[in-house]
Amino acid sequence: MTQHRTEQTKPARKNERRSNPWLTRRRYALRYGRSRLNYLISMVGIEFFLYSFLMRLPNWMISLATLVIMTTRTGEVSLGTYGAGIIALASAMSHRTYRRLSLIFSKRVVIFISATLNIPAVAFLLVQMLSFGPNRVGGDIMTFLIAAALAGVTTSPLGAVMRSSWGQRYLENHDRRMLNAATAFESLLDLVALPLAAFLVGIIAIFGDLNAPLYAVIIIDLLGILYVLFRHNTIQPVGTLIRDLYIAQSHNHGTHRLAWIPMLGIACLGVCLGSTQTMLALRSISQDSVLNVGFYLAAMGSAGTVTCIMMNLSRARVSTWQGWLVLGVLLTLSSLLLSVPGDSFWLLVTLAIYGAVIGGGLMAIESIITMLTAHTNIDLAQSTAQATYIAGLALGYVWGGVFGSRFGFQSALLVPVIASAAYFIFAHLFGYRWRILYEERLKPLPEELTLKG
């Protein structure tokens, strides 16, 4: 009888080993993410998703390429950081304007005009940068800064425009599943665009000319224009009544009382990333190996891209103050590690860890903002968060350049450490306010239901 019982338990134990709960959850999460993506593709098509992702890259590539090119030509980093910061800041300030214009006119008109104007703006910026020599000889600084502002203003604001489009679609069909899936993948595309743009700028700078990233931006703009002209039927307009209703509801719904805290948190992440990229440019100049910036950006960008994709597909629960707090600790520790490595290999490893943590931090903030926002106003909140993130990136460029040019590239590492500590403090503040509002106000159980010893 004992032998018979043992034979019966063997297959059960084997099945238990096969059905690992963690693997089962990940398998279901991947299946769920795939089903959401297929649902959106069935609505707009795979070509439109590729186009939507491709047109987000110039916004980041122009800033990074400006930093690398100006650092190489002038032999210093201050002017390049000012140019990259102005590009990012001008792009952030234009997001709300482009979103408003897309509601007044149409998405096709806004995307077509911005992509068309961005081509001469990028060409003008490149001409101004090529006029500079070592120690800023031969170029006009004010004209260069104006060219940088024009290049930033004319970048295609596809993220903000598409979020308003999904919000209007939700008012038209009231499909909550569509809205949740669309906002999740729009956030994923925005988060992946920056590290992937860093990866592309690094690879193109290594295997091509230093000016080649801006050539790639012009090619991407041309592809976007051709897509709008010949595949415009995939960018469907929304009816006038739905558009007016969407505008009215966007004004009526207020923001959550805690929404300002994650906005400050995502600005801190932008400061971390911008100042780190400035530090990498300064380090490369001091070691006479400017092309190494490409390897550094590629390592940090690829790690952040993989982290964003894996966290989204695995449905990791980071939309809590506990998740934000843990990522704040990891971000602070990884920023401290940036000053440790002495050779290039260990710096690449450290940058990969740092990029992965920043990717996780971005996913956490986006998830928290989505959780705090009403469904009819979620696109406005995420667009504002994206603009705040870009503004933080601009501040990171400038502050890293100021510290690094005056006191050396090691001092530029103080900026990401301070910003990481601020990110951690805001996580504490958010958790404190969240517990006061939602956890400590819970009423105790009645006395007759409590356990008596």
Coordinates of C-alpha atoms in Angstrom, one line a residue, residues 149-450:
A149 CA 15.5 76.3 -30.0
L150 CA 14.0 76.0 -33.6
A151 CA 15.1 72.4 -33.8
G152 CA 13.4 71.7 -30.4
V153 CA 10.2 73.5 -31.2
T154 CA 9.7 71.7 -34.5
T155 CA 10.2 68.1 -33.3
S156 CA 7.1 66.0 -33.9
P157 CA 5.0 65.8 -30.7
L158 CA 3.6 62.4 -31.5
G159 CA 3.2 61.2 -27.9
A160 CA 1.0 64.1 -26.9
V161 CA -1.0 64.0 -30.1
M162 CA -1.6 60.3 -30.0
R163 CA -2.7 60.4 -26.3
S164 CA -5.4 63.0 -27.1
S165 CA -6.5 60.8 -30.0
W166 CA -7.0 57.8 -27.8
G167 CA -8.9 59.9 -25.3
Q168 CA -11.3 61.1 -28.0
R169 CA -11.7 57.5 -29.2
Y170 CA -12.7 56.5 -25.6
L171 CA -15.4 59.1 -25.6
E172 CA -16.6 57.8 -28.9
N173 CA -16.9 54.1 -28.1
H174 CA -16.5 54.0 -24.2
D175 CA -14.2 51.0 -24.5
R176 CA -12.3 50.9 -21.2
R177 CA -10.1 48.0 -22.5
M178 CA -9.0 50.0 -25.4
L179 CA -8.1 53.0 -23.3
N180 CA -6.1 51.0 -20.8
A181 CA -4.2 49.1 -23.5
A182 CA -3.5 52.3 -25.4
T183 CA -2.2 54.3 -22.5
A184 CA 0.0 51.4 -21.4
F185 CA 1.6 51.1 -24.8
E186 CA 1.9 54.8 -25.4
S187 CA 3.8 55.0 -22.1
L188 CA 5.9 52.1 -23.1
L189 CA 6.8 53.7 -26.5
D190 CA 7.7 57.0 -24.8
L191 CA 9.9 55.2 -22.2
V192 CA 11.7 53.1 -24.8
A193 CA 12.2 55.9 -27.2
L194 CA 14.9 57.7 -25.1
P195 CA 17.2 54.8 -24.3
L196 CA 16.8 53.5 -27.9
A197 CA 17.6 56.9 -29.3
A198 CA 20.7 57.0 -27.1
F199 CA 21.6 53.5 -28.4
L200 CA 21.2 54.7 -32.0
V201 CA 23.2 57.9 -31.6
G202 CA 26.0 55.9 -30.0
I203 CA 26.1 53.2 -32.6
I204 CA 25.8 55.7 -35.5
A205 CA 28.6 57.8 -34.0
I206 CA 30.9 54.8 -33.7
F207 CA 30.4 53.2 -37.1
G208 CA 29.7 56.4 -39.1
D209 CA 30.4 60.1 -39.0
L210 CA 29.7 62.2 -35.9
N211 CA 27.2 64.2 -37.9
A212 CA 25.4 61.0 -39.1
P213 CA 22.8 61.0 -36.2
L214 CA 21.4 64.3 -37.5
Y215 CA 21.3 62.9 -41.0
A216 CA 19.3 60.0 -39.6
V217 CA 16.9 62.5 -38.0
I218 CA 16.3 64.1 -41.4
I219 CA 15.6 60.7 -42.9
I220 CA 13.1 59.8 -40.2
D221 CA 11.3 63.1 -40.8
L222 CA 11.1 62.3 -44.5
L223 CA 9.7 58.9 -43.8
G224 CA 7.1 60.4 -41.5
I225 CA 6.1 62.9 -44.2
L226 CA 5.7 60.2 -46.8
Y227 CA 3.7 58.1 -44.4
V228 CA 1.3 61.0 -43.7
L229 CA 0.9 61.7 -47.4
F230 CA 0.4 58.2 -48.7
R231 CA -1.0 56.3 -45.7
H232 CA -3.1 59.0 -44.2
N233 CA -6.2 56.8 -44.0
T234 CA -4.6 55.0 -41.0
I235 CA -4.7 58.3 -39.0
Q236 CA -8.4 58.6 -38.7
P237 CA -9.9 61.9 -37.6
V238 CA -12.6 62.1 -34.9
G239 CA -16.0 63.8 -35.3
T240 CA -16.5 67.4 -34.3
L241 CA -19.0 66.6 -31.5
I242 CA -16.7 64.0 -29.9
R243 CA -13.8 66.5 -30.1
D244 CA -15.8 69.3 -28.4
L245 CA -17.0 66.9 -25.7
Y246 CA -13.4 65.7 -25.2
I247 CA -12.2 69.3 -24.8
A248 CA -15.0 70.1 -22.3
Q249 CA -14.3 67.0 -20.2
S250 CA -10.6 67.7 -20.2
H251 CA -11.3 71.1 -18.6
N252 CA -13.9 69.8 -16.1
H253 CA -11.8 67.0 -14.6
G254 CA -9.2 68.2 -12.0
T255 CA -6.0 66.6 -11.1
H256 CA -5.5 64.3 -8.2
R257 CA -4.2 66.0 -5.0
L258 CA -1.1 63.8 -5.0
A259 CA -0.3 64.1 -8.8
W260 CA 2.3 66.9 -8.3
I261 CA 4.6 64.5 -6.3
P262 CA 5.2 62.0 -9.2
M263 CA 5.6 65.0 -11.5
L264 CA 8.6 66.1 -9.4
G265 CA 9.8 62.5 -9.3
I266 CA 9.9 62.2 -13.1
A267 CA 11.7 65.5 -13.3
C268 CA 14.4 64.1 -11.0
L269 CA 14.8 61.2 -13.4
G270 CA 15.3 63.6 -16.3
V271 CA 18.0 65.4 -14.3
C272 CA 19.7 62.1 -13.6
L273 CA 19.8 61.1 -17.2
G274 CA 20.8 64.5 -18.6
S275 CA 23.6 65.1 -16.1
T276 CA 24.9 61.5 -16.6
Q277 CA 25.1 62.0 -20.4
T278 CA 27.0 65.3 -19.8
M279 CA 29.4 63.5 -17.5
L280 CA 30.1 60.8 -20.1
A281 CA 31.0 63.5 -22.7
L282 CA 33.3 65.2 -20.2
R283 CA 35.0 62.0 -19.4
S284 CA 35.6 61.2 -23.0
I285 CA 37.1 64.6 -23.6
S286 CA 39.5 64.2 -20.7
Q287 CA 40.7 60.8 -22.0
D288 CA 40.9 61.8 -25.7
S289 CA 38.4 59.2 -26.7
V290 CA 35.2 61.0 -27.8
L291 CA 33.9 58.0 -29.7
N292 CA 33.6 56.1 -26.4
V293 CA 30.5 58.2 -25.8
G294 CA 28.7 56.0 -28.3
F295 CA 29.5 52.8 -26.3
Y296 CA 28.5 54.4 -23.1
L297 CA 25.2 55.7 -24.4
A298 CA 24.5 52.3 -26.1
A299 CA 25.1 50.4 -22.9
M300 CA 22.9 52.7 -20.8
G301 CA 20.2 52.9 -23.5
S302 CA 20.0 49.2 -24.3
A303 CA 19.7 48.3 -20.6
G304 CA 16.9 50.8 -20.0
T305 CA 15.0 49.6 -23.1
V306 CA 15.1 46.0 -22.0
T307 CA 14.0 46.9 -18.5
C308 CA 11.0 48.9 -19.7
I309 CA 9.9 46.2 -22.1
M310 CA 10.3 43.4 -19.5
M311 CA 8.5 45.3 -16.8
N312 CA 5.6 46.1 -19.0
L313 CA 5.2 42.6 -20.4
S314 CA 5.5 41.0 -17.1
R315 CA 3.0 43.4 -15.5
A316 CA 5.3 44.1 -12.6
R317 CA 3.4 45.9 -9.8
V318 CA 5.4 49.1 -9.4
S319 CA 2.4 51.5 -9.2
T320 CA 2.7 51.7 -5.4
W321 CA 4.7 53.9 -3.0
Q322 CA 6.6 50.9 -1.9
G323 CA 7.7 50.1 -5.4
W324 CA 8.7 53.8 -5.9
L325 CA 10.6 53.7 -2.6
V326 CA 12.6 50.5 -3.5
L327 CA 13.5 52.0 -6.9
G328 CA 14.6 55.2 -5.2
V329 CA 17.0 53.2 -3.1
L330 CA 18.4 51.4 -6.1
L331 CA 18.7 54.6 -8.1
T332 CA 20.7 56.3 -5.3
L333 CA 23.0 53.4 -4.9
S334 CA 23.6 53.0 -8.7
S335 CA 24.3 56.8 -9.0
L336 CA 26.9 56.4 -6.3
L337 CA 28.5 53.6 -8.2
L338 CA 29.2 55.8 -11.2
S339 CA 32.2 57.3 -9.6
V340 CA 33.8 54.0 -8.7
P341 CA 35.0 52.3 -12.0
G342 CA 38.3 53.4 -13.4
D343 CA 38.4 51.6 -16.7
S344 CA 35.9 51.6 -19.5
F345 CA 34.7 48.0 -19.1
W346 CA 33.5 48.4 -15.6
L347 CA 32.0 51.8 -16.4
L348 CA 29.9 50.1 -19.1
V349 CA 28.7 47.6 -16.6
T350 CA 27.8 50.3 -14.1
L351 CA 26.0 52.3 -16.8
A352 CA 24.0 49.3 -17.8
I353 CA 22.9 48.9 -14.2
Y354 CA 22.1 52.6 -13.9
G355 CA 20.2 52.6 -17.2
A356 CA 18.1 49.6 -16.1
V357 CA 17.2 51.3 -12.8
I358 CA 16.2 54.5 -14.6
G359 CA 14.0 52.5 -16.9
G360 CA 12.3 50.9 -13.9
G361 CA 11.9 54.3 -12.2
L362 CA 10.2 55.7 -15.3
M363 CA 7.8 52.8 -15.5
A364 CA 7.0 53.2 -11.8
I365 CA 6.2 57.0 -12.2
E366 CA 4.1 56.4 -15.3
S367 CA 2.2 53.7 -13.6
I368 CA 1.5 55.9 -10.5
I369 CA 0.4 58.8 -12.7
T370 CA -2.0 56.5 -14.6
M371 CA -3.4 55.2 -11.3
L372 CA -4.0 58.7 -9.9
T373 CA -5.7 60.1 -13.0
A374 CA -9.3 59.8 -14.2
H375 CA -9.8 57.9 -17.5
T376 CA -11.1 61.0 -19.3
N377 CA -8.0 63.0 -18.4
I378 CA -5.3 60.4 -18.4
D379 CA -3.7 61.6 -21.7
L380 CA -3.3 65.2 -20.4
A381 CA -1.6 63.9 -17.2
Q382 CA 0.8 61.6 -19.2
S383 CA 1.6 64.4 -21.7
T384 CA 2.3 66.7 -18.8
A385 CA 4.5 64.1 -17.2
Q386 CA 6.4 63.6 -20.5
A387 CA 7.0 67.4 -20.8
T388 CA 8.2 67.6 -17.2
Y389 CA 10.6 64.7 -17.8
I390 CA 12.0 66.5 -20.9
A391 CA 12.4 69.7 -18.8
G392 CA 14.3 67.8 -16.2
L393 CA 16.5 66.4 -18.9
A394 CA 17.3 69.9 -20.0
L395 CA 18.2 70.9 -16.4
G396 CA 20.4 67.9 -16.2
Y397 CA 22.3 68.9 -19.3
V398 CA 22.9 72.4 -18.1
W399 CA 23.7 71.6 -14.4
G400 CA 26.0 68.8 -15.4
G401 CA 27.8 71.1 -17.9
V402 CA 28.2 73.9 -15.3
F403 CA 29.6 71.6 -12.6
G404 CA 31.8 69.6 -15.0
S405 CA 33.3 72.5 -16.9
R406 CA 34.3 74.3 -13.7
F407 CA 35.4 71.5 -11.4
G408 CA 36.0 68.5 -13.7
F409 CA 33.9 65.6 -14.9
Q410 CA 33.9 63.9 -11.5
S411 CA 32.1 66.8 -9.9
A412 CA 29.3 66.4 -12.6
L413 CA 28.5 63.1 -10.8
L414 CA 27.2 65.1 -7.9
V415 CA 24.1 66.2 -9.9
P416 CA 22.7 62.6 -10.5
V417 CA 23.4 61.8 -6.8
I418 CA 21.5 64.8 -5.6
A419 CA 18.7 64.1 -8.1
S420 CA 18.5 60.5 -7.0
A421 CA 18.3 61.5 -3.4
A422 CA 15.5 63.9 -4.3
Y423 CA 13.7 61.1 -6.1
F424 CA 14.0 58.9 -3.0
I425 CA 12.7 61.8 -0.8
F426 CA 9.7 62.3 -3.0
A427 CA 8.9 58.6 -2.8
H428 CA 8.9 59.0 1.0
L429 CA 6.6 62.0 0.7
F430 CA 4.2 60.3 -1.6
G431 CA 4.0 57.2 0.7
Y432 CA 3.4 59.5 3.7
R433 CA 0.6 61.4 2.0
W434 CA -0.9 58.2 0.5
R435 CA -1.0 56.5 3.9
I436 CA -2.6 59.6 5.5
L437 CA -5.3 59.8 2.8
Y438 CA -6.1 56.2 2.2
E439 CA -4.6 53.8 4.8
E440 CA -4.8 55.5 8.2
R441 CA -8.4 56.6 7.7
L442 CA -9.7 53.1 7.7
K443 CA -12.3 52.6 10.5
P444 CA -11.5 49.8 13.1
L445 CA -13.7 46.7 13.2
P446 CA -16.6 46.7 15.6
E447 CA -15.9 45.4 19.1
E448 CA -18.1 42.3 18.6
L449 CA -16.1 41.2 15.6
T450 CA -12.7 41.6 17.2

